[in-house]
């Protein structure tokens, strides 16, 4: 298997470090807009760098990506960029005859009149709209294959297959107790993506009602996270699992709640009230005349790079899937989860916990595809595949998952 | 008198509208970095535009400003730009042999080790450092001559001259009940300046201790504003009056408190925690490559122009000087104030209340200088001049001031 990894940011760099220890692939091209960043990711692999080649690419340029896939005879494109580049990369893979994986799906657009009640264009809609072309070509686009979405969807399928006869609700719940020394405000994941998912109208699925939206930060609940993390207040957030899970798993209700914390929610509300969450460019006067910039890109530029915060970070992050339903005629409730300790990821991989936890999952998926354990055609979510081999391989990668019967 | 007005933003434009009704000057050149903005300000004067000429100028370019003063044979430069441009304009006026007025003084720099206890470079220090050159030349730099600083300092001098034998504390208190329809967050004054004054360490003067600083937003107090505005929570803010008043008026303590409100304070704290209040440029990637922008300029660019909000604004703004001391052996406490109703300024001048209230004061000062009622040489604050003629002219301009004995 020859892989084109697009994006050598936090997650992309962690992907190279995880993949470098696995023999399942022949070569990985590490491409980034910023060539020095791609080179640094490869150079950091030391003796293992031989299977990796850095390259420069503009992820928005479908033609250039198609050419790069052909030039390196890549079988698969792994997208580790932010959601703005999903469609051009997805189209490039289709055009080049390569398979495709991503960890976030094509972007949503709110309902023009009733944004906090009805869905407009949903996450991934534009990818699923092209499913016919993928099926026709016999290619596979495995979408939403990070941790959330990704592992959380694998957990949902596992629960449906092995733990429940009937499912009432599947609720993805994400929380942690990470702190970053020396910063008043230092998000542990891409602020661009965090703003996108937290300020968009949260998405909820109900069998009788279909998909609908609410006001941001709705339905706060305190969820008790395992492994010493403890109770964290979680709120509804727009996330791919709510789109993906109901396509393959019968559940009466699907939600996603994120343990943002009151302070972080306040900061996001302020950014939105002021308008610096905007992505459309504004004109700004500088010493050298007027320039156009996207305010959200400026917010990202002033904040520390989350991938570089590992040394100052303490604590654990937890991703998981809470499932409520019936098994053998009795009510059952479980939380399937994956906890990662920053101390462990820093020691083992030099990557901070949140980006490492995202990165490990697409590498496992690629390994299952390379070995023919997972196969499929069309545009498929993680829940379209057998969950057991994935969960076993996660343990083999040194990062066990857990289950709490509640 | 021939005037060069630099800055055709909200305050500059209001200055042209107020001055257009007064015969005391011969000509006013209205100069801005953005020539169409200067032209628009002049064009809006209609029949009264004959005494005004628009011009383009870079306020940071001392040489170009000096040339413009000479070209138009201006007697005085009125600075209506933001505080970054104080020094180049101040120096240009000195070089050109013109007098100089501003409404905000040269910027402070916090103490390098103990920013929230000791002063570093204070507001105006760099202007007072050049006082010798002004005195030598026989020129006048009248600094801090807006509403606050400006009218507030005139009130302080009036209190010292006519109302008190001994002054314990002079506290400038600013508050209002302005609301802006249709915006979650819409500051009524330049956000650049508001961030600067609110996030810098607040300055306090005490006779026994000299100037010192505190943490931002310190010593909250509820101040009851007149004319139906009512109680507003005010906090310490860095402001020029605390520098100016003690130079001319004996008072045991001088403070400045601003009625920001809890929500606005929260927003400023968030901007600071994230770092988008920064003024030093950051590199931001755009579709056309990397650009350098000042994050604070981006915040200003996404917010609505405060000068354009008058139509959606409701309420009043109050600037004033609270004085506590002794008169004829008895304790006395007064609040000298100036309330402006947005409805009135919009109807009379088409300018919103806050910018109009700032703008009227330097026009009055120019009129007093033109008529020889006020005269002086060197770098002087408003409290260096007779307060009565100023206060009388304010009434003659249609905008009375008030006094509350408390």
PDB file of N, CA, C and O in Angstrom, chain A residues 182-219:
ATOM      1  N   UNK A 182       0.826  27.711  31.840  1.00  0.00           N
ATOM      2  CA  UNK A 182       1.381  28.953  31.298  1.00  0.00           C
ATOM      3  C   UNK A 182       0.516  29.647  30.265  1.00  0.00           C
ATOM      4  O   UNK A 182       0.926  30.641  29.689  1.00  0.00           O
ATOM      5  N   UNK A 183      -0.677  29.125  29.990  1.00  0.00           N
ATOM      6  CA  UNK A 183      -1.567  29.793  29.034  1.00  0.00           C
ATOM      7  C   UNK A 183      -2.925  30.018  29.669  1.00  0.00           C
ATOM      8  O   UNK A 183      -3.460  29.130  30.324  1.00  0.00           O
ATOM      9  N   UNK A 184      -3.472  31.212  29.457  1.00  0.00           N
ATOM     10  CA  UNK A 184      -4.817  31.482  29.924  1.00  0.00           C
ATOM     11  C   UNK A 184      -5.830  30.733  29.074  1.00  0.00           C
ATOM     12  O   UNK A 184      -6.880  30.317  29.530  1.00  0.00           O
ATOM     13  N   UNK A 185      -5.530  30.624  27.790  1.00  0.00           N
ATOM     14  CA  UNK A 185      -6.472  30.035  26.848  1.00  0.00           C
ATOM     15  C   UNK A 185      -5.644  29.308  25.809  1.00  0.00           C
ATOM     16  O   UNK A 185      -4.940  29.940  25.026  1.00  0.00           O
ATOM     17  N   UNK A 186      -5.688  27.991  25.823  1.00  0.00           N
ATOM     18  CA  UNK A 186      -4.880  27.224  24.882  1.00  0.00           C
ATOM     19  C   UNK A 186      -5.629  25.956  24.513  1.00  0.00           C
ATOM     20  O   UNK A 186      -5.515  24.945  25.175  1.00  0.00           O
ATOM     21  N   UNK A 187      -6.446  26.020  23.451  1.00  0.00           N
ATOM     22  CA  UNK A 187      -7.204  24.830  23.047  1.00  0.00           C
ATOM     23  C   UNK A 187      -6.260  23.677  22.718  1.00  0.00           C
ATOM     24  O   UNK A 187      -5.180  23.898  22.165  1.00  0.00           O
ATOM     25  N   UNK A 188      -6.695  22.464  23.042  1.00  0.00           N
ATOM     26  CA  UNK A 188      -5.843  21.296  22.808  1.00  0.00           C
ATOM     27  C   UNK A 188      -6.053  20.707  21.420  1.00  0.00           C
ATOM     28  O   UNK A 188      -5.435  19.731  21.060  1.00  0.00           O
ATOM     29  N   UNK A 189      -6.952  21.311  20.628  1.00  0.00           N
ATOM     30  CA  UNK A 189      -7.188  20.840  19.265  1.00  0.00           C
ATOM     31  C   UNK A 189      -7.361  22.066  18.372  1.00  0.00           C
ATOM     32  O   UNK A 189      -7.580  23.170  18.869  1.00  0.00           O
ATOM     33  N   UNK A 190      -7.252  21.876  17.071  1.00  0.00           N
ATOM     34  CA  UNK A 190      -7.395  22.962  16.093  1.00  0.00           C
ATOM     35  C   UNK A 190      -8.535  23.910  16.452  1.00  0.00           C
ATOM     36  O   UNK A 190      -9.702  23.517  16.499  1.00  0.00           O
ATOM     37  N   UNK A 191      -8.228  25.181  16.681  1.00  0.00           N
ATOM     38  CA  UNK A 191      -9.280  26.137  17.041  1.00  0.00           C
ATOM     39  C   UNK A 191     -10.211  26.361  15.858  1.00  0.00           C
ATOM     40  O   UNK A 191     -11.411  26.612  16.031  1.00  0.00           O
ATOM     41  N   UNK A 192      -9.682  26.249  14.653  1.00  0.00           N
ATOM     42  CA  UNK A 192     -10.524  26.415  13.466  1.00  0.00           C
ATOM     43  C   UNK A 192     -11.671  25.405  13.503  1.00  0.00           C
ATOM     44  O   UNK A 192     -12.850  25.741  13.387  1.00  0.00           O
ATOM     45  N   UNK A 193     -11.309  24.120  13.719  1.00  0.00           N
ATOM     46  CA  UNK A 193     -12.304  23.047  13.746  1.00  0.00           C
ATOM     47  C   UNK A 193     -13.190  23.163  14.976  1.00  0.00           C
ATOM     48  O   UNK A 193     -14.404  22.937  14.914  1.00  0.00           O
ATOM     49  N   UNK A 194     -12.602  23.524  16.110  1.00  0.00           N
ATOM     50  CA  UNK A 194     -13.376  23.642  17.352  1.00  0.00           C
ATOM     51  C   UNK A 194     -14.460  24.704  17.213  1.00  0.00           C
ATOM     52  O   UNK A 194     -15.609  24.500  17.603  1.00  0.00           O
ATOM     53  N   UNK A 195     -14.099  25.862  16.649  1.00  0.00           N
ATOM     54  CA  UNK A 195     -15.098  26.910  16.415  1.00  0.00           C
ATOM     55  C   UNK A 195     -16.183  26.385  15.482  1.00  0.00           C
ATOM     56  O   UNK A 195     -17.376  26.552  15.727  1.00  0.00           O
ATOM     57  N   UNK A 196     -15.762  25.715  14.417  1.00  0.00           N
ATOM     58  CA  UNK A 196     -16.715  25.227  13.427  1.00  0.00           C
ATOM     59  C   UNK A 196     -17.736  24.302  14.079  1.00  0.00           C
ATOM     60  O   UNK A 196     -18.937  24.470  13.930  1.00  0.00           O
ATOM     61  N   UNK A 197     -17.237  23.334  14.861  1.00  0.00           N
ATOM     62  CA  UNK A 197     -18.181  22.348  15.394  1.00  0.00           C
ATOM     63  C   UNK A 197     -18.996  22.898  16.555  1.00  0.00           C
ATOM     64  O   UNK A 197     -20.147  22.531  16.734  1.00  0.00           O
ATOM     65  N   UNK A 198     -18.417  23.826  17.313  1.00  0.00           N
ATOM     66  CA  UNK A 198     -19.140  24.322  18.495  1.00  0.00           C
ATOM     67  C   UNK A 198     -20.122  25.440  18.176  1.00  0.00           C
ATOM     68  O   UNK A 198     -21.117  25.596  18.879  1.00  0.00           O
ATOM     69  N   UNK A 199     -19.852  26.246  17.168  1.00  0.00           N
ATOM     70  CA  UNK A 199     -20.752  27.371  16.888  1.00  0.00           C
ATOM     71  C   UNK A 199     -21.798  27.061  15.822  1.00  0.00           C
ATOM     72  O   UNK A 199     -22.795  27.764  15.708  1.00  0.00           O
ATOM     73  N   UNK A 200     -21.581  26.012  15.053  1.00  0.00           N
ATOM     74  CA  UNK A 200     -22.641  25.606  14.130  1.00  0.00           C
ATOM     75  C   UNK A 200     -23.818  25.081  14.945  1.00  0.00           C
ATOM     76  O   UNK A 200     -23.633  24.624  16.070  1.00  0.00           O
ATOM     77  N   UNK A 201     -25.017  25.125  14.396  1.00  0.00           N
ATOM     78  CA  UNK A 201     -26.156  24.574  15.138  1.00  0.00           C
ATOM     79  C   UNK A 201     -25.925  23.084  15.420  1.00  0.00           C
ATOM     80  O   UNK A 201     -25.640  22.328  14.499  1.00  0.00           O
ATOM     81  N   UNK A 202     -26.019  22.674  16.686  1.00  0.00           N
ATOM     82  CA  UNK A 202     -25.824  21.256  17.002  1.00  0.00           C
ATOM     83  C   UNK A 202     -26.886  20.391  16.319  1.00  0.00           C
ATOM     84  O   UNK A 202     -28.035  20.805  16.165  1.00  0.00           O
ATOM     85  N   UNK A 203     -26.479  19.182  15.960  1.00  0.00           N
ATOM     86  CA  UNK A 203     -27.323  18.271  15.197  1.00  0.00           C
ATOM     87  C   UNK A 203     -27.776  17.141  16.115  1.00  0.00           C
ATOM     88  O   UNK A 203     -26.981  16.600  16.889  1.00  0.00           O
ATOM     89  N   UNK A 204     -29.056  16.785  16.023  1.00  0.00           N
ATOM     90  CA  UNK A 204     -29.614  15.669  16.790  1.00  0.00           C
ATOM     91  C   UNK A 204     -30.406  14.800  15.818  1.00  0.00           C
ATOM     92  O   UNK A 204     -31.034  15.317  14.883  1.00  0.00           O
ATOM     93  N   UNK A 205     -30.348  13.498  16.022  1.00  0.00           N
ATOM     94  CA  UNK A 205     -31.160  12.591  15.210  1.00  0.00           C
ATOM     95  C   UNK A 205     -32.192  11.900  16.082  1.00  0.00           C
ATOM     96  O   UNK A 205     -31.869  11.422  17.164  1.00  0.00           O
ATOM     97  N   UNK A 206     -33.417  11.877  15.621  1.00  0.00           N
ATOM     98  CA  UNK A 206     -34.453  11.067  16.269  1.00  0.00           C
ATOM     99  C   UNK A 206     -35.203  10.300  15.189  1.00  0.00           C
ATOM    100  O   UNK A 206     -35.545  10.869  14.144  1.00  0.00           O
ATOM    101  N   UNK A 207     -35.432   9.032  15.471  1.00  0.00           N
ATOM    102  CA  UNK A 207     -36.042   8.132  14.477  1.00  0.00           C
ATOM    103  C   UNK A 207     -37.345   8.709  13.919  1.00  0.00           C
ATOM    104  O   UNK A 207     -37.589   8.661  12.720  1.00  0.00           O
ATOM    105  N   UNK A 208     -38.163   9.274  14.813  1.00  0.00           N
ATOM    106  CA  UNK A 208     -39.484   9.747  14.379  1.00  0.00           C
ATOM    107  C   UNK A 208     -39.443  11.125  13.726  1.00  0.00           C
ATOM    108  O   UNK A 208     -40.407  11.550  13.099  1.00  0.00           O
ATOM    109  N   UNK A 209     -38.346  11.808  13.912  1.00  0.00           N
ATOM    110  CA  UNK A 209     -38.297  13.207  13.495  1.00  0.00           C
ATOM    111  C   UNK A 209     -37.223  13.459  12.448  1.00  0.00           C
ATOM    112  O   UNK A 209     -37.209  14.495  11.788  1.00  0.00           O
ATOM    113  N   UNK A 210     -36.291  12.539  12.347  1.00  0.00           N
ATOM    114  CA  UNK A 210     -35.150  12.742  11.452  1.00  0.00           C
ATOM    115  C   UNK A 210     -34.128  13.661  12.111  1.00  0.00           C
ATOM    116  O   UNK A 210     -34.102  13.806  13.335  1.00  0.00           O
ATOM    117  N   UNK A 211     -33.301  14.315  11.283  1.00  0.00           N
ATOM    118  CA  UNK A 211     -32.283  15.204  11.832  1.00  0.00           C
ATOM    119  C   UNK A 211     -32.874  16.583  12.089  1.00  0.00           C
ATOM    120  O   UNK A 211     -33.643  17.099  11.280  1.00  0.00           O
ATOM    121  N   UNK A 212     -32.503  17.173  13.207  1.00  0.00           N
ATOM    122  CA  UNK A 212     -32.908  18.548  13.482  1.00  0.00           C
ATOM    123  C   UNK A 212     -31.798  19.237  14.265  1.00  0.00           C
ATOM    124  O   UNK A 212     -30.825  18.600  14.685  1.00  0.00           O
ATOM    125  N   UNK A 213     -31.922  20.549  14.409  1.00  0.00           N
ATOM    126  CA  UNK A 213     -30.858  21.309  15.071  1.00  0.00           C
ATOM    127  C   UNK A 213     -31.420  22.063  16.273  1.00  0.00           C
ATOM    128  O   UNK A 213     -32.636  22.176  16.446  1.00  0.00           O
ATOM    129  N   UNK A 214     -30.497  22.571  17.094  1.00  0.00           N
ATOM    130  CA  UNK A 214     -30.873  23.393  18.249  1.00  0.00           C
ATOM    131  C   UNK A 214     -29.955  24.615  18.284  1.00  0.00           C
ATOM    132  O   UNK A 214     -29.053  24.750  17.458  1.00  0.00           O
ATOM    133  N   UNK A 215     -30.172  25.456  19.260  1.00  0.00           N
ATOM    134  CA  UNK A 215     -29.230  26.549  19.547  1.00  0.00           C
ATOM    135  C   UNK A 215     -27.885  25.940  19.977  1.00  0.00           C
ATOM    136  O   UNK A 215     -27.866  24.866  20.576  1.00  0.00           O
ATOM    137  N   UNK A 216     -26.764  26.624  19.716  1.00  0.00           N
ATOM    138  CA  UNK A 216     -25.473  26.136  20.213  1.00  0.00           C
ATOM    139  C   UNK A 216     -25.487  25.908  21.730  1.00  0.00           C
ATOM    140  O   UNK A 216     -26.218  26.581  22.456  1.00  0.00           O
ATOM    141  N   UNK A 217     -24.699  24.932  22.164  1.00  0.00           N
ATOM    142  CA  UNK A 217     -24.476  24.649  23.590  1.00  0.00           C
ATOM    143  C   UNK A 217     -25.753  24.192  24.303  1.00  0.00           C
ATOM    144  O   UNK A 217     -25.902  24.413  25.502  1.00  0.00           O
ATOM    145  N   UNK A 218     -26.651  23.549  23.580  1.00  0.00           N
ATOM    146  CA  UNK A 218     -27.936  23.173  24.185  1.00  0.00           C
ATOM    147  C   UNK A 218     -27.833  21.920  25.047  1.00  0.00           C
ATOM    148  O   UNK A 218     -26.846  21.180  24.993  1.00  0.00           O
ATOM    149  N   UNK A 219     -28.865  21.678  25.832  1.00  0.00           N
ATOM    150  CA  UNK A 219     -29.042  20.473  26.656  1.00  0.00           C
ATOM    151  C   UNK A 219     -27.814  20.102  27.470  1.00  0.00           C
ATOM    152  O   UNK A 219     -27.311  18.972  27.395  1.00  0.00           O
TER     153      UNK A 219
END
